[in-house]
PDB file of C-alpha atoms in Angstrom:
ATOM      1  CA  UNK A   1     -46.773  35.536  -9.271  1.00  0.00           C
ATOM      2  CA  UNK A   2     -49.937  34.003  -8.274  1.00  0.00           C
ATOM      3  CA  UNK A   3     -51.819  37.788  -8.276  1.00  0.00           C
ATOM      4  CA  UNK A   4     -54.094  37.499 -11.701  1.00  0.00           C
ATOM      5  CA  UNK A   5     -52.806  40.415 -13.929  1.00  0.00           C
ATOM      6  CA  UNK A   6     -54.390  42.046 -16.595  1.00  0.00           C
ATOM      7  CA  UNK A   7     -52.616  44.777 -18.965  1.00  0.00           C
ATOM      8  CA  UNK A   8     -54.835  47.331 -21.267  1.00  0.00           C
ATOM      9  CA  UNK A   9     -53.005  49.335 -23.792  1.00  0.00           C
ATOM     10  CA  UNK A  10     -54.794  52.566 -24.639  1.00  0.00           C
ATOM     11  CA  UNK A  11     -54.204  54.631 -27.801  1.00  0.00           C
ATOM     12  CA  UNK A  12     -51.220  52.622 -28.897  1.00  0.00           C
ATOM     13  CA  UNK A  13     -50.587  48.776 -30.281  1.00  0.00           C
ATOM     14  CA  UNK A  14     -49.662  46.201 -27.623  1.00  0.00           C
ATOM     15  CA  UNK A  15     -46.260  46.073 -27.186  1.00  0.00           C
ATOM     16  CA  UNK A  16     -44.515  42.488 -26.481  1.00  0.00           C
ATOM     17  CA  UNK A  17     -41.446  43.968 -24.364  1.00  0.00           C
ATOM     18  CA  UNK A  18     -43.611  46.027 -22.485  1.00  0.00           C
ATOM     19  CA  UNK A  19     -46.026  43.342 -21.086  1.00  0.00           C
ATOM     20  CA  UNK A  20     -42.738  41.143 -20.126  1.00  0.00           C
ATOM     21  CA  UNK A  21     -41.387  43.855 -18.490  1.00  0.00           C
ATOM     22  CA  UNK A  22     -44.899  45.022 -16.483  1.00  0.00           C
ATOM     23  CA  UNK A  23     -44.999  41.084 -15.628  1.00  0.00           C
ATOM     24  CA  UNK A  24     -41.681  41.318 -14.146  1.00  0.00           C
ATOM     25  CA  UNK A  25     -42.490  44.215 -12.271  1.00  0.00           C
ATOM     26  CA  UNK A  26     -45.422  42.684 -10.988  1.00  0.00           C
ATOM     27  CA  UNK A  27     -44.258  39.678 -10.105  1.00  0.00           C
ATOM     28  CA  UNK A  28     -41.863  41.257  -7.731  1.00  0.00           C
ATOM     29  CA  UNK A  29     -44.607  42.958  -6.203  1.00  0.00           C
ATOM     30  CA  UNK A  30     -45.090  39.476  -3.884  1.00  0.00           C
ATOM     31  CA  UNK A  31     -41.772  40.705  -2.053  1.00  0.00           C
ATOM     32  CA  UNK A  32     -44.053  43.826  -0.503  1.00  0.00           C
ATOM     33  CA  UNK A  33     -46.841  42.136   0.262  1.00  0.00           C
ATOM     34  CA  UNK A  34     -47.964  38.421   0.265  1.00  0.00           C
ATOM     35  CA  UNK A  35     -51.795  39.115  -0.530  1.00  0.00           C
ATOM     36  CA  UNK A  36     -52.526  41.143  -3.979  1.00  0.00           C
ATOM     37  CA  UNK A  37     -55.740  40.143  -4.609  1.00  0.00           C
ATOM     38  CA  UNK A  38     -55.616  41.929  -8.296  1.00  0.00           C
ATOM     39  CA  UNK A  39     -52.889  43.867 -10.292  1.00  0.00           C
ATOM     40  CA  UNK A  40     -54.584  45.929 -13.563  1.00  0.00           C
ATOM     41  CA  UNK A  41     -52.101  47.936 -15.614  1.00  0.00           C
ATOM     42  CA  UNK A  42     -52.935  50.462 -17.896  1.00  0.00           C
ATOM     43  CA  UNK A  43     -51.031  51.917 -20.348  1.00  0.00           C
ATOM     44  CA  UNK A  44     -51.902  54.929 -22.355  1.00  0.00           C
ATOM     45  CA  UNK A  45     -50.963  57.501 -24.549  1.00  0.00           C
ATOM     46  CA  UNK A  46     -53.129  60.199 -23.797  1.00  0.00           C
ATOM     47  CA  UNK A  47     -53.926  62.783 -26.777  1.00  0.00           C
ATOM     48  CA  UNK A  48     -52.557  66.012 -25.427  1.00  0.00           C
ATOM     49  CA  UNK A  49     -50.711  69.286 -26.045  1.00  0.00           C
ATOM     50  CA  UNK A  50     -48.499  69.886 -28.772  1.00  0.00           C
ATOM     51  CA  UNK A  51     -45.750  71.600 -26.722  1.00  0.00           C
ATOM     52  CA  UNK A  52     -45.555  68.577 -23.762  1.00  0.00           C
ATOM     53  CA  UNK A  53     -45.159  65.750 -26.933  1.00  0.00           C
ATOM     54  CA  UNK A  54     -46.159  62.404 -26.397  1.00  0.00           C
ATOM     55  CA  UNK A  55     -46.763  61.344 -22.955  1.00  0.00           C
ATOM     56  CA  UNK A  56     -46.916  57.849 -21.551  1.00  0.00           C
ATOM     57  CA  UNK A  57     -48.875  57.219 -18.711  1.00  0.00           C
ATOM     58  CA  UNK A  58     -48.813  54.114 -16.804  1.00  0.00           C
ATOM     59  CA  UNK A  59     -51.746  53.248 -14.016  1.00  0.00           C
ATOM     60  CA  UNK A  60     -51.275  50.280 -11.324  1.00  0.00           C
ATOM     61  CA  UNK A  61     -54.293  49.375  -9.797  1.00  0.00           C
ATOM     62  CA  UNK A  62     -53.390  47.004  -6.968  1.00  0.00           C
ATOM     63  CA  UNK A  63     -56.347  45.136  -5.094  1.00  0.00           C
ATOM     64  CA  UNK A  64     -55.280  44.311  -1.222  1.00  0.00           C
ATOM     65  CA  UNK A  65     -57.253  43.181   1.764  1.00  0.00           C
ATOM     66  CA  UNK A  66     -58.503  46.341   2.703  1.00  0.00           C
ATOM     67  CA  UNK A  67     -58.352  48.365   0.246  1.00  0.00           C
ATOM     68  CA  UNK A  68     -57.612  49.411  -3.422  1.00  0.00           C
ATOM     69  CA  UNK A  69     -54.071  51.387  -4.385  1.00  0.00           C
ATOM     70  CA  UNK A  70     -53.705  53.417  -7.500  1.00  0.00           C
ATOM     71  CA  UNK A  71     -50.084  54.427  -8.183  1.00  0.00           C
ATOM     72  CA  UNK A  72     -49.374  56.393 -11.869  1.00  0.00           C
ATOM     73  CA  UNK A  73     -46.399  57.401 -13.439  1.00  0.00           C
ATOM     74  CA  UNK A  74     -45.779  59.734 -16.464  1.00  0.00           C
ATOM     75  CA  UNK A  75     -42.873  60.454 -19.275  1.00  0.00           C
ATOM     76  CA  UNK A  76     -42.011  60.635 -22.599  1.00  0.00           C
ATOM     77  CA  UNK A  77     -40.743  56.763 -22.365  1.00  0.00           C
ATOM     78  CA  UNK A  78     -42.980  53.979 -21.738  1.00  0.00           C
ATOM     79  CA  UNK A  79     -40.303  52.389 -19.672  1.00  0.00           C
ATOM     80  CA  UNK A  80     -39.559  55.075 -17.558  1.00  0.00           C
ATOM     81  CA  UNK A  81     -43.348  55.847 -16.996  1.00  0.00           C
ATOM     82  CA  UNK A  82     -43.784  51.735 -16.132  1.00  0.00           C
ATOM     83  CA  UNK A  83     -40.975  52.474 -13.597  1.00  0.00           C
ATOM     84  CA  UNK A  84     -42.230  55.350 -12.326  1.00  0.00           C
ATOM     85  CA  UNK A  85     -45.698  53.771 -11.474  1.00  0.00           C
ATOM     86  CA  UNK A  86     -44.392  50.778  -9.989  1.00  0.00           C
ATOM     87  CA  UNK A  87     -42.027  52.758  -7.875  1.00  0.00           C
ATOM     88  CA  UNK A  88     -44.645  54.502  -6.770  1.00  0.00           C
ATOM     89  CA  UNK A  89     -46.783  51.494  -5.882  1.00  0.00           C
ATOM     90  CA  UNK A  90     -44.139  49.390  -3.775  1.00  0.00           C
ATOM     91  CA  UNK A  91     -44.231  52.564  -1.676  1.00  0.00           C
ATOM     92  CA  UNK A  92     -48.215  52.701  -1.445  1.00  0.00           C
ATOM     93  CA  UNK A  93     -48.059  48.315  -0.575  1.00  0.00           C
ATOM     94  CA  UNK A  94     -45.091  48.766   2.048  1.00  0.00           C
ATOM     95  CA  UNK A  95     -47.245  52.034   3.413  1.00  0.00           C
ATOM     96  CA  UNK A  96     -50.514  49.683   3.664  1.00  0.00           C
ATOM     97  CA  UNK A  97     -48.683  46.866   4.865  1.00  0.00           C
ATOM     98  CA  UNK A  98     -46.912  48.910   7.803  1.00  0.00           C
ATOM     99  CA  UNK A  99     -50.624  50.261   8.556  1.00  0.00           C
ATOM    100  CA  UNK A 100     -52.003  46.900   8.584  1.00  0.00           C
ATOM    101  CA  UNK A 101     -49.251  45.721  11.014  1.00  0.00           C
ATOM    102  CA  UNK A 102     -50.012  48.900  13.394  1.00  0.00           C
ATOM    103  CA  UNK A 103     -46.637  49.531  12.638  1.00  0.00           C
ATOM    104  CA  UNK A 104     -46.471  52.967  12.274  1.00  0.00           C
ATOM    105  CA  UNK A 105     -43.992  56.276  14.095  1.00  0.00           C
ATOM    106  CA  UNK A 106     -46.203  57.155  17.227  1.00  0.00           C
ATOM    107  CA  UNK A 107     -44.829  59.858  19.081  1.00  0.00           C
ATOM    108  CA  UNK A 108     -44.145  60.042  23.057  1.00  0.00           C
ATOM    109  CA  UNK A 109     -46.514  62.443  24.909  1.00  0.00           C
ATOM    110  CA  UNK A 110     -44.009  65.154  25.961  1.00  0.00           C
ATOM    111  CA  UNK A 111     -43.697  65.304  30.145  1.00  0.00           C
ATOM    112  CA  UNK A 112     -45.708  67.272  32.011  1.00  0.00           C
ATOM    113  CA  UNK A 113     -43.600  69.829  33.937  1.00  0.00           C
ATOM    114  CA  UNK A 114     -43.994  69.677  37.801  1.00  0.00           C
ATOM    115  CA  UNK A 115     -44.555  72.260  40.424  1.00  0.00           C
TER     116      UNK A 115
END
């Protein structure tokens, strides 16, 4: 992957599996679209309630031509909130790339009845 990434881990130690595993995720990112200017991943653990336990949260910030894309994802497992938040942005890139194309559902004016 060509796209410069940069990984923050907030309110827990650096984890060597996770940062292979959010470089492998955004290196297939290049599949969606060809021009990711940026990717920044956060990971946090967030100090919350006692009765939810420890969350993970997991923010991709994806810089495109044309805009910015924020996709997060949330669990009790790092992994699954990584997953989460990189499912969620292939869906934002292949949403901005289908705008960008003009390639988008446009509907057929309905007929106009005749007299």
């Amino acid at each position: 992957m060509e796209t410069p990434l940069k990984i923050t881990f907030k309110n827990l130690d650096p984890s060597p599996a996770l940062e292979a595993r959010i470089g492998e995720k955004a290196a297939k990112l290049d599949h969606f679209c060809e021009h990711v200017v940026a990717c920044h991943v956060v990971v946090e653990r967030p100090h919350g309630s006692r009765q939810q336990g420890d969350l993970y949260q997991v923010t991709v910030d994806l810089t495109v031509p044309g805009g910015e894309l924020v996709a997060d994802g949330v669990h009790e497992n790092a992994h699954a909130a990584l997953r989460a938040a990189f499912d969620a942005a292939v869906r934002r890139l292949e949403d901005h790339v289908r705008r960008r194309r003009l390639d988008v559902k446009r509907h057929d004016p309905a007929p106009h009845p005749t007299a």
